[in-house]
Amino acid sequence: MTFYENTLITKQDLPKSELDKIKEKYNDLINSSLGKVLKIENWGLLNLSRRIKKNSRGFFLHYKFEG
């Protein structure tokens, strides 16, 4: 299998419960597609280099997985 990395950026004002739902959603998506999640890194709230839809910060989630 090949190793992949993917980084998700969510809104800065997202509650922790919603952030956990997003983590589980993508974890389940990868595992149901015959992939294997190796590591999920929560990089936290970071500044964006450019504004995206009037947001200058976002929560970064980094996935390392086999597919």
Short mmCIF file of C-alpha atoms in Angstrom, two decimals:
data_model
loop_
_atom_site.label_atom_id
_atom_site.label_comp_id
_atom_site.label_asym_id
_atom_site.label_seq_id
_atom_site.Cartn_x
_atom_site.Cartn_y
_atom_site.Cartn_z
CA MET A 1 0.00 0.00 0.00
CA THR A 2 1.00 3.60 -0.57
CA PHE A 3 1.37 6.14 2.24
CA TYR A 4 -0.55 9.42 2.04
CA GLU A 5 -0.83 12.60 4.09
CA ASN A 6 -3.82 14.94 4.16
CA THR A 7 -4.39 18.13 6.13
CA LEU A 8 -7.88 19.40 6.93
CA ILE A 9 -8.58 22.98 7.97
CA THR A 10 -11.79 23.76 9.87
CA LYS A 11 -13.34 27.00 11.06
CA GLN A 12 -11.75 28.75 14.00
CA ASP A 13 -14.97 29.02 16.02
CA LEU A 14 -15.88 25.33 15.80
CA PRO A 15 -16.75 23.69 19.16
CA LYS A 16 -14.61 20.76 20.34
CA SER A 17 -17.54 18.34 19.93
CA GLU A 18 -17.86 19.24 16.23
CA LEU A 19 -14.10 18.91 15.77
CA ASP A 20 -14.25 15.38 17.24
CA LYS A 21 -17.12 14.49 14.86
CA ILE A 22 -15.05 15.63 11.88
CA LYS A 23 -12.07 13.54 13.05
CA GLU A 24 -14.27 10.44 13.37
CA LYS A 25 -15.97 11.08 10.02
CA TYR A 26 -12.71 11.12 8.07
CA ASN A 27 -11.24 8.30 10.13
CA ASP A 28 -14.27 6.13 9.27
CA LEU A 29 -14.14 7.19 5.62
CA ILE A 30 -10.52 6.10 5.23
CA ASN A 31 -11.03 2.82 7.11
CA SER A 32 -14.19 1.93 5.16
CA SER A 33 -12.32 2.45 1.85
CA LEU A 34 -9.82 -0.31 2.68
CA GLY A 35 -7.31 2.21 4.01
CA LYS A 36 -5.59 2.31 7.37
CA VAL A 37 -5.14 5.46 9.45
CA LEU A 38 -1.63 5.46 10.90
CA LYS A 39 -1.70 8.74 12.79
CA ILE A 40 -3.92 11.77 13.34
CA GLU A 41 -2.09 14.91 14.43
CA ASN A 42 -4.00 17.83 15.90
CA TRP A 43 -1.91 20.88 15.04
CA GLY A 44 -4.37 23.19 16.79
CA LEU A 45 -5.46 26.72 15.95
CA LEU A 46 -3.02 28.34 13.50
CA ASN A 47 -2.96 31.47 11.37
CA LEU A 48 -3.72 31.16 7.67
CA SER A 49 -1.41 32.84 5.16
CA ARG A 50 -4.50 34.22 3.38
CA ARG A 51 -8.06 34.78 4.49
CA ILE A 52 -10.55 32.07 3.53
CA LYS A 53 -14.18 33.22 3.62
CA LYS A 54 -13.32 36.02 6.09
CA ASN A 55 -11.44 33.64 8.43
CA SER A 56 -7.80 34.33 9.25
CA ARG A 57 -7.28 31.30 11.53
CA GLY A 58 -8.29 27.65 11.49
CA PHE A 59 -7.92 24.30 13.25
CA PHE A 60 -5.49 22.02 11.41
CA LEU A 61 -5.91 18.22 11.46
CA HIS A 62 -3.20 16.17 9.76
CA TYR A 63 -3.86 12.55 8.72
CA LYS A 64 -1.21 9.98 7.81
CA PHE A 65 -2.67 6.86 6.24
CA GLU A 66 -2.15 3.93 3.90
CA GLY A 67 -4.38 3.46 0.91
#
